[in-house]
Amino acid sequence: MSQLADLAPAPVPAGRRTPWRRTPWRRTVRSIRFLVPAAMLALLVVIALFPSLFAGLFGNGDPRVCDLRMSGDAPAPGHPFGYDLQGCDVYANVIYGTQSSLAVGVFTTMLATVAAVVLGTIAGYRGGAADWIISRLTDVFLGFPFLLGAIVVLTSIGQRSVLTVSLVLSLFGWPLMARLVRGSVRSVRNADYVRAARTMGIGTGRIISHHVLPNALAPVLVIATITTGSVIVAESSLTYLGIGLEAPAISWGLQLASASSQFLSSPHLLVFPSLFLAVTVLSIISLGDTLRSTLDPRRQQ
Amino acid sequence: MTEPTPDALLRVAGLGVEFDVDGQRNVAVEDVSFEIGRNEVLALVGESGSGKSMTAMSLLGLLPRNATVTGSAMLDGQELIGLDPKGLREVRGSRVAMIFQDPLAALNPVLTIGFQIAEAVRLHDRRRDRAAVRARVIELLRLVEIADPETRLGQYPHQLSGGQCQRVVIAMALAGDPELLIADEPTTALDVTVQAEVLDVLRRMRGRLQSSILLITHDMGVVADLADRVAVMRRGVVVECDSAERLFAEPWNDYTRELLASVPRIGARLVVTERPSVPASARAITETADAATAPPREPAPVLDIDELVVEYRSRGRTVRAVDGVSLSVRRGEIVALVGESGSGKSTTGLASVGLAPVASGSIRISGRELKTAKGRELRELRQRVGVVFQNPTTSLNPRFSVRDAVAEPLRVHRRLRGRALDDAVDRLLDGVGLSGGWQERYPHELSGGQRQRVAIARAVALDPELLIADEPTSALDVSVQARVLDVFRELQERLGFACLFISHDLAVVDSLSDRIAVMQRGRIVEIGQREQVLSAPNHPYTRQLLDAAPVADPVAQRARREARVG
């Protein structure tokens, strides 16, 4: 979410003449719409960093201790989320899966968003040949079947880690957002306040950073936060095909993929990883939404 | 107030409109009562936010869901307020029809106008066969005085001019033979000469059809031209209602008086007001299209445009927006560029700051050529020019507070920080009458006039040699316009910048400028001293412009109209 920092308007003037208003940050930080998703995300990050602290809460903290006799069994004391197909503890697996899933989701979204903002802004602001080249490039990527492309790239890379999977996912994720950025920048580029800035002799860099991007990025941010969730799921489909994270790795995607076939007999296999995924995505989306309205003076009372 | 007419078509009594916004009740219209007689034109006049449009919309049940309407509106014995959807549909179009402000937005761009009018005709009379519908459509087009209706039938809205489009919209409104026509700012989006045509059409049509018109407008000239009676609204209340002649001649309400006083009139400014900032030698020259004719002692003009040609290219076609314009503006002088939309006046202004593609000719600012300037040199040149755009709502960055907006040029070019910057911003905002608490506000928290004053403060922040004002008051209400023009005049007298003032409103231009250049189809057709151009125009187009602008006086306007038509 580092791109959020660029979104802030000119720094809120400090001290002197602002005793009576303009403290959007402080008010936001105190609001429930910020606190709840932020706390959830913080918890997930702590889980991702130190899974062992949480996995052992119910006495069966090792995700690789499995008992095939218990395959697919329902929740039982000591195993609150039940057993998976291999007879391993689902709770421990979900906890340990947080790390790679969250990493893939956030890392991919960041990469794709940064690429999309840079290329989309160039295309939208410069226009002409730059626009043509970048637009055709996005067309090519959008037209390319995602799974086929992913198979080709991941097989040729050979090595499959969180990093490479994120790279491949963002390779196919940026074009859609770049299109969005391009359209958004184009509409803002011709706004009167941008023309006014140009007539004041303000440099292109400052125009883009202060006038164009702050007003153009709102829709991109919404898509970016939603993308995080779909990326986590996309990782699972790659893994399901055997080209995502490799077998010893644990991720929600892997768990969802293996649970989908057993959904009717053992619904808990699907429910618990999905629950974590849903909470993660919801937290990111609502946090993004809160930040967006904080940064937009028109949405403050 | 007027005595109740025995045979009123529409009788509105105690009408109120309230909006429920997030649990808060906002009163938009409060206890409004008026009557419209048969074959009468009632004008509902007021500034933006006065509730005039809300009143009209409530009659047709067109208000959004969060609005509550109280009171009564009897149309020939039928209550309109609180009518169910089916009843409303029967009233809409066939008994009450509406004409909107923007004719191009009211027509569907992918359907021919013939189809659109025929649709309206069929909706109200399903028994007509094809030939009868077609005959009726042609009849309607004749009624709104569209020449050659048979060929027009097959054309699309973009093939028609704005005035013709508005006539088509009127024809559609007339398709159901409505007893009452509600016209919501029917000519606001149109040029003066086109406005005059549409007003003529409305007036003659009314004579033939015996229908009543509820005219909603902010333009006192339009009221004087068309209305029989006038109701003045302010903050949701009708403050005065009287016959047009009496209201204009002897308004008794303070607000009405103020409103009428703030309407700029041609010839209102005393001819003798010699402005000291303008060198006498500059005034003596009437035709200063060419700087070379000026006496040698004359300082170089701040803006010197010579044989400017601006061409826009789109899809292989070249459109020449400005076609050989020569113009110069001296220090301390206000030169007005007037013309109708598409005349190239705004393009000339944009080209003067390097925002339009110059095909040939030259633009010099204080002797330096703008056309060839690039990068750093262009940015330096632009610092000497301030620009005020037409619409302050779009020309201020919504994410910049008033302070940030005004401070930006100082921060970037003068590298001011901290105290020095604060003081400079304070001074600038004081200069436009916005001091103290306004600084931390954002544009959406300001009124239109305040926003434009911020834009003016920003434009003069770098103490420019030249200010280009592109219709700076067209988006504002008249009373606000008067205040903004005052601010403008004060600043210009104090700072002494040269100013190119672009406007379509001759009355505004009259109150402000030293010289006037009239543009038509990309060329300057007349240029000269203000008094000479406005009182003794040489070119027929200037005369046409002067005649078309309605004056806010029903008696004088009728005389002018008769002179023009007869």
Short mmCIF file of N, CA and C in Angstrom, two decimals, chain B residues 280-423:
data_model
loop_
_atom_site.label_atom_id
_atom_site.label_comp_id
_atom_site.label_asym_id
_atom_site.label_seq_id
_atom_site.Cartn_x
_atom_site.Cartn_y
_atom_site.Cartn_z
N ALA B 280 -2.82 58.45 -22.53
CA ALA B 280 -3.73 59.17 -23.42
C ALA B 280 -3.41 58.86 -24.87
N SER B 281 -2.14 58.65 -25.15
CA SER B 281 -1.77 58.39 -26.53
C SER B 281 -2.38 57.09 -27.03
N ALA B 282 -2.52 56.11 -26.09
CA ALA B 282 -3.10 54.83 -26.49
C ALA B 282 -4.57 54.99 -26.83
N ARG B 283 -5.25 55.89 -26.09
CA ARG B 283 -6.67 56.08 -26.34
C ARG B 283 -6.92 56.75 -27.68
N ALA B 284 -5.98 57.58 -28.06
CA ALA B 284 -6.18 58.35 -29.27
C ALA B 284 -6.20 57.47 -30.51
N ILE B 285 -5.57 56.31 -30.39
CA ILE B 285 -5.51 55.44 -31.56
C ILE B 285 -6.76 54.58 -31.60
N THR B 286 -7.48 54.66 -32.68
CA THR B 286 -8.68 53.85 -32.75
C THR B 286 -8.39 52.50 -33.38
N GLU B 287 -7.65 52.51 -34.45
CA GLU B 287 -7.36 51.25 -35.11
C GLU B 287 -5.94 50.83 -34.78
N THR B 288 -5.79 50.02 -33.75
CA THR B 288 -4.44 49.64 -33.35
C THR B 288 -4.18 48.18 -33.65
N ALA B 289 -4.76 47.70 -34.73
CA ALA B 289 -4.52 46.31 -35.09
C ALA B 289 -3.03 46.09 -35.36
N ASP B 290 -2.39 47.09 -35.84
CA ASP B 290 -0.98 46.96 -36.15
C ASP B 290 -0.18 47.91 -35.27
N ALA B 291 0.78 47.35 -34.52
CA ALA B 291 1.55 48.16 -33.60
C ALA B 291 2.41 49.18 -34.34
N ALA B 292 2.71 48.90 -35.60
CA ALA B 292 3.60 49.77 -36.35
C ALA B 292 3.00 51.16 -36.57
N THR B 293 1.65 51.25 -36.55
CA THR B 293 1.02 52.55 -36.76
C THR B 293 1.11 53.42 -35.52
N ALA B 294 1.47 52.83 -34.39
CA ALA B 294 1.55 53.60 -33.15
C ALA B 294 2.73 54.55 -33.21
N PRO B 295 2.63 55.69 -32.49
CA PRO B 295 3.76 56.61 -32.46
C PRO B 295 4.99 55.90 -31.89
N PRO B 296 6.17 56.31 -32.31
CA PRO B 296 7.38 55.62 -31.91
C PRO B 296 7.63 55.64 -30.40
N ARG B 297 7.11 56.64 -29.68
CA ARG B 297 7.38 56.72 -28.24
C ARG B 297 6.59 55.66 -27.46
N GLU B 298 5.56 55.17 -28.10
CA GLU B 298 4.69 54.18 -27.47
C GLU B 298 5.50 52.98 -26.96
N PRO B 299 5.34 52.57 -25.68
CA PRO B 299 6.05 51.38 -25.23
C PRO B 299 5.51 50.15 -25.95
N ALA B 300 6.37 49.14 -26.07
CA ALA B 300 5.95 47.93 -26.77
C ALA B 300 4.74 47.32 -26.07
N PRO B 301 3.76 46.85 -26.84
CA PRO B 301 2.59 46.26 -26.21
C PRO B 301 2.97 45.00 -25.42
N VAL B 302 2.20 44.76 -24.36
CA VAL B 302 2.47 43.58 -23.54
C VAL B 302 2.12 42.32 -24.33
N LEU B 303 0.97 42.37 -24.98
CA LEU B 303 0.59 41.24 -25.82
C LEU B 303 0.48 41.75 -27.25
N ASP B 304 1.18 41.09 -28.14
CA ASP B 304 1.15 41.52 -29.53
C ASP B 304 0.91 40.29 -30.40
N ILE B 305 -0.33 40.18 -30.90
CA ILE B 305 -0.69 39.04 -31.74
C ILE B 305 -0.69 39.53 -33.18
N ASP B 306 -0.01 38.80 -34.05
CA ASP B 306 0.08 39.25 -35.42
C ASP B 306 -0.29 38.11 -36.38
N GLU B 307 -1.32 38.33 -37.16
CA GLU B 307 -1.75 37.37 -38.19
C GLU B 307 -1.82 35.94 -37.67
N LEU B 308 -2.41 35.79 -36.48
CA LEU B 308 -2.46 34.47 -35.84
C LEU B 308 -3.44 33.54 -36.56
N VAL B 309 -2.97 32.34 -36.83
CA VAL B 309 -3.84 31.31 -37.39
C VAL B 309 -3.73 30.08 -36.49
N VAL B 310 -4.85 29.60 -36.01
CA VAL B 310 -4.85 28.39 -35.18
C VAL B 310 -5.66 27.33 -35.89
N GLU B 311 -5.06 26.16 -36.03
CA GLU B 311 -5.77 25.07 -36.70
C GLU B 311 -5.78 23.83 -35.82
N TYR B 312 -6.94 23.22 -35.71
CA TYR B 312 -7.05 21.95 -34.99
C TYR B 312 -7.18 20.85 -36.02
N ARG B 313 -6.44 19.78 -35.79
CA ARG B 313 -6.54 18.64 -36.70
C ARG B 313 -7.23 17.51 -35.98
N SER B 314 -8.25 16.94 -36.60
CA SER B 314 -8.81 15.72 -36.02
C SER B 314 -9.25 14.80 -37.15
N ARG B 315 -8.77 13.60 -37.10
CA ARG B 315 -9.06 12.57 -38.11
C ARG B 315 -8.87 13.09 -39.53
N GLY B 316 -7.71 13.70 -39.76
CA GLY B 316 -7.38 14.11 -41.11
C GLY B 316 -8.03 15.42 -41.54
N ARG B 317 -9.05 15.87 -40.79
CA ARG B 317 -9.67 17.13 -41.17
C ARG B 317 -9.03 18.28 -40.41
N THR B 318 -8.92 19.41 -41.06
CA THR B 318 -8.32 20.56 -40.41
C THR B 318 -9.40 21.61 -40.19
N VAL B 319 -9.52 22.04 -38.96
CA VAL B 319 -10.49 23.08 -38.65
C VAL B 319 -9.73 24.34 -38.27
N ARG B 320 -10.00 25.40 -38.98
CA ARG B 320 -9.31 26.66 -38.71
C ARG B 320 -10.15 27.45 -37.71
N ALA B 321 -9.68 27.50 -36.46
CA ALA B 321 -10.46 28.15 -35.41
C ALA B 321 -10.20 29.65 -35.37
N VAL B 322 -8.96 30.02 -35.64
CA VAL B 322 -8.60 31.43 -35.68
C VAL B 322 -7.93 31.68 -37.02
N ASP B 323 -8.38 32.72 -37.71
CA ASP B 323 -7.97 32.88 -39.09
C ASP B 323 -7.43 34.30 -39.32
N GLY B 324 -6.17 34.50 -38.96
CA GLY B 324 -5.55 35.79 -39.24
C GLY B 324 -5.98 36.90 -38.32
N VAL B 325 -5.76 36.70 -37.02
CA VAL B 325 -6.14 37.72 -36.05
C VAL B 325 -4.91 38.53 -35.65
N SER B 326 -5.06 39.85 -35.67
CA SER B 326 -4.00 40.73 -35.19
C SER B 326 -4.58 41.61 -34.10
N LEU B 327 -3.85 41.71 -33.00
CA LEU B 327 -4.41 42.39 -31.84
C LEU B 327 -3.26 42.75 -30.92
N SER B 328 -3.34 43.91 -30.27
CA SER B 328 -2.31 44.18 -29.27
C SER B 328 -2.94 44.77 -28.03
N VAL B 329 -2.34 44.46 -26.89
CA VAL B 329 -2.84 44.98 -25.62
C VAL B 329 -1.68 45.66 -24.92
N ARG B 330 -1.91 46.91 -24.53
CA ARG B 330 -0.84 47.66 -23.86
C ARG B 330 -0.96 47.54 -22.36
N ARG B 331 0.08 47.96 -21.69
CA ARG B 331 0.10 47.95 -20.24
C ARG B 331 -1.06 48.80 -19.69
N GLY B 332 -1.76 48.28 -18.73
CA GLY B 332 -2.83 49.03 -18.10
C GLY B 332 -4.11 49.11 -18.91
N GLU B 333 -4.16 48.39 -20.00
CA GLU B 333 -5.31 48.49 -20.89
C GLU B 333 -6.14 47.20 -20.82
N ILE B 334 -7.46 47.33 -20.88
CA ILE B 334 -8.31 46.15 -20.95
C ILE B 334 -8.91 46.09 -22.35
N VAL B 335 -8.53 45.07 -23.08
CA VAL B 335 -9.09 44.89 -24.40
C VAL B 335 -10.07 43.73 -24.34
N ALA B 336 -11.29 43.96 -24.79
CA ALA B 336 -12.28 42.90 -24.74
C ALA B 336 -12.37 42.22 -26.10
N LEU B 337 -12.48 40.90 -26.06
CA LEU B 337 -12.64 40.13 -27.27
C LEU B 337 -14.04 39.54 -27.19
N VAL B 338 -14.95 40.00 -28.04
CA VAL B 338 -16.32 39.49 -27.94
C VAL B 338 -16.69 38.72 -29.20
N GLY B 339 -17.64 37.85 -29.05
CA GLY B 339 -18.10 37.05 -30.17
C GLY B 339 -18.95 35.91 -29.64
N GLU B 340 -19.54 35.16 -30.56
CA GLU B 340 -20.38 34.07 -30.12
C GLU B 340 -19.57 32.79 -30.05
N SER B 341 -20.19 31.71 -29.58
CA SER B 341 -19.43 30.48 -29.46
C SER B 341 -18.98 30.03 -30.84
N GLY B 342 -17.74 29.57 -30.90
CA GLY B 342 -17.20 29.15 -32.18
C GLY B 342 -16.57 30.27 -32.98
N SER B 343 -16.55 31.47 -32.41
CA SER B 343 -15.97 32.58 -33.16
C SER B 343 -14.46 32.59 -33.07
N GLY B 344 -13.90 31.81 -32.17
CA GLY B 344 -12.45 31.74 -32.04
C GLY B 344 -11.90 32.64 -30.96
N LYS B 345 -12.77 33.27 -30.17
CA LYS B 345 -12.27 34.21 -29.16
C LYS B 345 -11.53 33.49 -28.04
N SER B 346 -12.08 32.36 -27.58
CA SER B 346 -11.40 31.61 -26.53
C SER B 346 -10.11 30.99 -27.04
N THR B 347 -10.14 30.52 -28.28
CA THR B 347 -8.94 29.93 -28.86
C THR B 347 -7.82 30.95 -28.95
N THR B 348 -8.18 32.19 -29.33
CA THR B 348 -7.17 33.24 -29.37
C THR B 348 -6.56 33.42 -27.98
N GLY B 349 -7.43 33.41 -26.95
CA GLY B 349 -6.94 33.54 -25.58
C GLY B 349 -6.03 32.39 -25.20
N LEU B 350 -6.44 31.17 -25.53
CA LEU B 350 -5.64 29.99 -25.20
C LEU B 350 -4.30 30.03 -25.93
N ALA B 351 -4.34 30.46 -27.19
CA ALA B 351 -3.09 30.52 -27.96
C ALA B 351 -2.12 31.50 -27.32
N SER B 352 -2.64 32.54 -26.67
CA SER B 352 -1.78 33.54 -26.04
C SER B 352 -1.03 32.99 -24.84
N VAL B 353 -1.42 31.83 -24.34
CA VAL B 353 -0.65 31.21 -23.27
C VAL B 353 -0.07 29.87 -23.75
N GLY B 354 -0.09 29.68 -25.06
CA GLY B 354 0.53 28.47 -25.59
C GLY B 354 -0.27 27.22 -25.39
N LEU B 355 -1.60 27.33 -25.29
CA LEU B 355 -2.42 26.15 -25.09
C LEU B 355 -3.19 25.78 -26.35
N ALA B 356 -2.89 26.41 -27.47
CA ALA B 356 -3.57 26.05 -28.71
C ALA B 356 -2.53 25.92 -29.82
N PRO B 357 -2.77 25.01 -30.76
CA PRO B 357 -1.79 24.78 -31.83
C PRO B 357 -1.75 25.93 -32.84
N VAL B 358 -0.67 26.70 -32.80
CA VAL B 358 -0.53 27.86 -33.69
C VAL B 358 0.01 27.38 -35.03
N ALA B 359 -0.73 27.65 -36.10
CA ALA B 359 -0.29 27.21 -37.42
C ALA B 359 0.64 28.24 -38.04
N SER B 360 0.28 29.52 -37.92
CA SER B 360 1.19 30.56 -38.42
C SER B 360 0.88 31.86 -37.69
N GLY B 361 1.71 32.88 -37.96
CA GLY B 361 1.54 34.14 -37.26
C GLY B 361 2.40 34.15 -36.01
N SER B 362 2.35 35.25 -35.29
CA SER B 362 3.21 35.31 -34.11
C SER B 362 2.45 35.86 -32.91
N ILE B 363 2.89 35.43 -31.73
CA ILE B 363 2.35 35.94 -30.48
C ILE B 363 3.55 36.40 -29.66
N ARG B 364 3.63 37.67 -29.37
CA ARG B 364 4.75 38.15 -28.56
C ARG B 364 4.22 38.68 -27.23
N ILE B 365 4.88 38.24 -26.16
CA ILE B 365 4.52 38.74 -24.85
C ILE B 365 5.72 39.55 -24.36
N SER B 366 5.50 40.85 -24.16
CA SER B 366 6.58 41.79 -23.83
C SER B 366 7.76 41.60 -24.77
N GLY B 367 7.45 41.45 -26.04
CA GLY B 367 8.50 41.39 -27.04
C GLY B 367 9.10 40.02 -27.27
N ARG B 368 8.73 39.01 -26.44
CA ARG B 368 9.34 37.69 -26.64
C ARG B 368 8.35 36.76 -27.34
N GLU B 369 8.84 36.05 -28.31
CA GLU B 369 7.98 35.19 -29.11
C GLU B 369 7.56 33.95 -28.31
N LEU B 370 6.27 33.75 -28.24
CA LEU B 370 5.76 32.61 -27.46
C LEU B 370 5.81 31.32 -28.26
N LYS B 371 5.62 31.46 -29.58
CA LYS B 371 5.45 30.27 -30.41
C LYS B 371 6.67 29.36 -30.38
N THR B 372 7.86 29.99 -30.39
CA THR B 372 9.07 29.18 -30.47
C THR B 372 9.62 28.83 -29.10
N ALA B 373 9.02 29.39 -28.04
CA ALA B 373 9.54 29.12 -26.70
C ALA B 373 9.28 27.67 -26.31
N LYS B 374 10.27 27.06 -25.68
CA LYS B 374 10.14 25.65 -25.27
C LYS B 374 10.62 25.53 -23.83
N GLY B 375 10.16 24.49 -23.17
CA GLY B 375 10.68 24.11 -21.86
C GLY B 375 10.78 25.27 -20.88
N ARG B 376 12.01 25.51 -20.41
CA ARG B 376 12.22 26.51 -19.37
C ARG B 376 11.79 27.91 -19.81
N GLU B 377 12.10 28.24 -21.07
CA GLU B 377 11.78 29.57 -21.56
C GLU B 377 10.26 29.78 -21.59
N LEU B 378 9.54 28.71 -21.99
CA LEU B 378 8.08 28.79 -22.05
C LEU B 378 7.51 28.96 -20.64
N ARG B 379 8.08 28.20 -19.70
CA ARG B 379 7.58 28.31 -18.32
C ARG B 379 7.84 29.70 -17.76
N GLU B 380 8.99 30.28 -18.11
CA GLU B 380 9.29 31.63 -17.63
C GLU B 380 8.31 32.64 -18.22
N LEU B 381 8.03 32.45 -19.51
CA LEU B 381 7.11 33.35 -20.20
C LEU B 381 5.71 33.25 -19.59
N ARG B 382 5.35 32.04 -19.24
CA ARG B 382 4.01 31.83 -18.69
C ARG B 382 3.84 32.48 -17.32
N GLN B 383 4.95 32.66 -16.62
CA GLN B 383 4.86 33.34 -15.32
C GLN B 383 4.39 34.78 -15.47
N ARG B 384 4.62 35.34 -16.66
CA ARG B 384 4.23 36.74 -16.86
C ARG B 384 2.77 36.87 -17.24
N VAL B 385 2.12 35.73 -17.43
CA VAL B 385 0.72 35.76 -17.87
C VAL B 385 -0.15 35.05 -16.83
N GLY B 386 -1.19 35.71 -16.39
CA GLY B 386 -2.16 35.06 -15.51
C GLY B 386 -3.39 34.71 -16.33
N VAL B 387 -4.03 33.61 -15.97
CA VAL B 387 -5.22 33.21 -16.71
C VAL B 387 -6.37 32.96 -15.73
N VAL B 388 -7.53 33.48 -16.06
CA VAL B 388 -8.74 33.17 -15.28
C VAL B 388 -9.69 32.45 -16.22
N PHE B 389 -10.08 31.24 -15.84
CA PHE B 389 -10.95 30.45 -16.72
C PHE B 389 -12.41 30.73 -16.43
N GLN B 390 -13.25 30.24 -17.35
CA GLN B 390 -14.68 30.52 -17.25
C GLN B 390 -15.32 29.90 -16.01
N ASN B 391 -15.03 28.61 -15.80
CA ASN B 391 -15.75 27.92 -14.75
C ASN B 391 -14.85 27.67 -13.55
N PRO B 392 -15.06 28.42 -12.47
CA PRO B 392 -14.17 28.30 -11.32
C PRO B 392 -14.28 26.93 -10.64
N THR B 393 -15.41 26.24 -10.87
CA THR B 393 -15.57 24.93 -10.25
C THR B 393 -14.57 23.94 -10.81
N THR B 394 -14.28 24.05 -12.11
CA THR B 394 -13.35 23.10 -12.70
C THR B 394 -11.93 23.64 -12.76
N SER B 395 -11.74 24.93 -12.57
CA SER B 395 -10.39 25.45 -12.72
C SER B 395 -9.60 25.44 -11.41
N LEU B 396 -10.24 25.02 -10.33
CA LEU B 396 -9.50 24.86 -9.07
C LEU B 396 -9.39 23.38 -8.76
N ASN B 397 -8.18 22.94 -8.42
CA ASN B 397 -7.97 21.55 -8.05
C ASN B 397 -8.77 21.22 -6.79
N PRO B 398 -9.69 20.25 -6.87
CA PRO B 398 -10.55 19.97 -5.72
C PRO B 398 -9.78 19.53 -4.47
N ARG B 399 -8.55 19.09 -4.64
CA ARG B 399 -7.78 18.63 -3.49
C ARG B 399 -6.86 19.69 -2.91
N PHE B 400 -6.93 20.90 -3.46
CA PHE B 400 -6.12 21.99 -2.92
C PHE B 400 -7.02 22.92 -2.13
N SER B 401 -6.59 23.28 -0.93
CA SER B 401 -7.35 24.28 -0.19
C SER B 401 -7.10 25.63 -0.86
N VAL B 402 -7.92 26.62 -0.49
CA VAL B 402 -7.78 27.96 -1.05
C VAL B 402 -6.34 28.43 -0.93
N ARG B 403 -5.78 28.21 0.25
CA ARG B 403 -4.40 28.61 0.53
C ARG B 403 -3.41 27.92 -0.41
N ASP B 404 -3.55 26.59 -0.53
CA ASP B 404 -2.63 25.84 -1.39
C ASP B 404 -2.71 26.34 -2.83
N ALA B 405 -3.95 26.60 -3.28
CA ALA B 405 -4.14 27.01 -4.67
C ALA B 405 -3.43 28.33 -4.95
N VAL B 406 -3.61 29.29 -4.05
CA VAL B 406 -3.01 30.60 -4.28
C VAL B 406 -1.51 30.54 -4.03
N ALA B 407 -1.09 29.67 -3.10
CA ALA B 407 0.33 29.62 -2.75
C ALA B 407 1.18 28.91 -3.80
N GLU B 408 0.52 28.03 -4.59
CA GLU B 408 1.33 27.19 -5.48
C GLU B 408 2.27 27.96 -6.41
N PRO B 409 1.77 28.95 -7.19
CA PRO B 409 2.72 29.65 -8.07
C PRO B 409 3.85 30.33 -7.29
N LEU B 410 3.53 30.86 -6.10
CA LEU B 410 4.56 31.54 -5.30
C LEU B 410 5.59 30.53 -4.80
N ARG B 411 5.11 29.36 -4.43
CA ARG B 411 5.98 28.32 -3.91
C ARG B 411 6.92 27.82 -5.01
N VAL B 412 6.35 27.65 -6.21
CA VAL B 412 7.14 27.06 -7.29
C VAL B 412 8.08 28.09 -7.92
N HIS B 413 7.57 29.29 -8.21
CA HIS B 413 8.38 30.23 -8.97
C HIS B 413 9.16 31.20 -8.09
N ARG B 414 8.54 31.67 -7.01
CA ARG B 414 9.25 32.63 -6.15
C ARG B 414 9.98 31.91 -5.03
N ARG B 415 9.76 30.62 -4.91
CA ARG B 415 10.38 29.79 -3.87
C ARG B 415 10.12 30.36 -2.47
N LEU B 416 8.93 30.90 -2.26
CA LEU B 416 8.58 31.43 -0.95
C LEU B 416 8.22 30.28 -0.02
N ARG B 417 8.56 30.38 1.22
CA ARG B 417 8.21 29.37 2.22
C ARG B 417 7.82 30.08 3.51
N GLY B 418 7.17 29.34 4.38
CA GLY B 418 6.89 29.80 5.74
C GLY B 418 6.19 31.15 5.81
N ARG B 419 6.73 32.02 6.64
CA ARG B 419 6.13 33.33 6.91
C ARG B 419 5.90 34.16 5.66
N ALA B 420 6.95 34.23 4.84
CA ALA B 420 6.88 35.07 3.63
C ALA B 420 5.73 34.60 2.74
N LEU B 421 5.60 33.28 2.64
CA LEU B 421 4.54 32.72 1.81
C LEU B 421 3.17 33.04 2.41
N ASP B 422 3.07 32.83 3.72
CA ASP B 422 1.80 33.12 4.40
C ASP B 422 1.38 34.57 4.19
N ASP B 423 2.34 35.48 4.33
CA ASP B 423 2.01 36.89 4.19
C ASP B 423 1.57 37.22 2.77
#
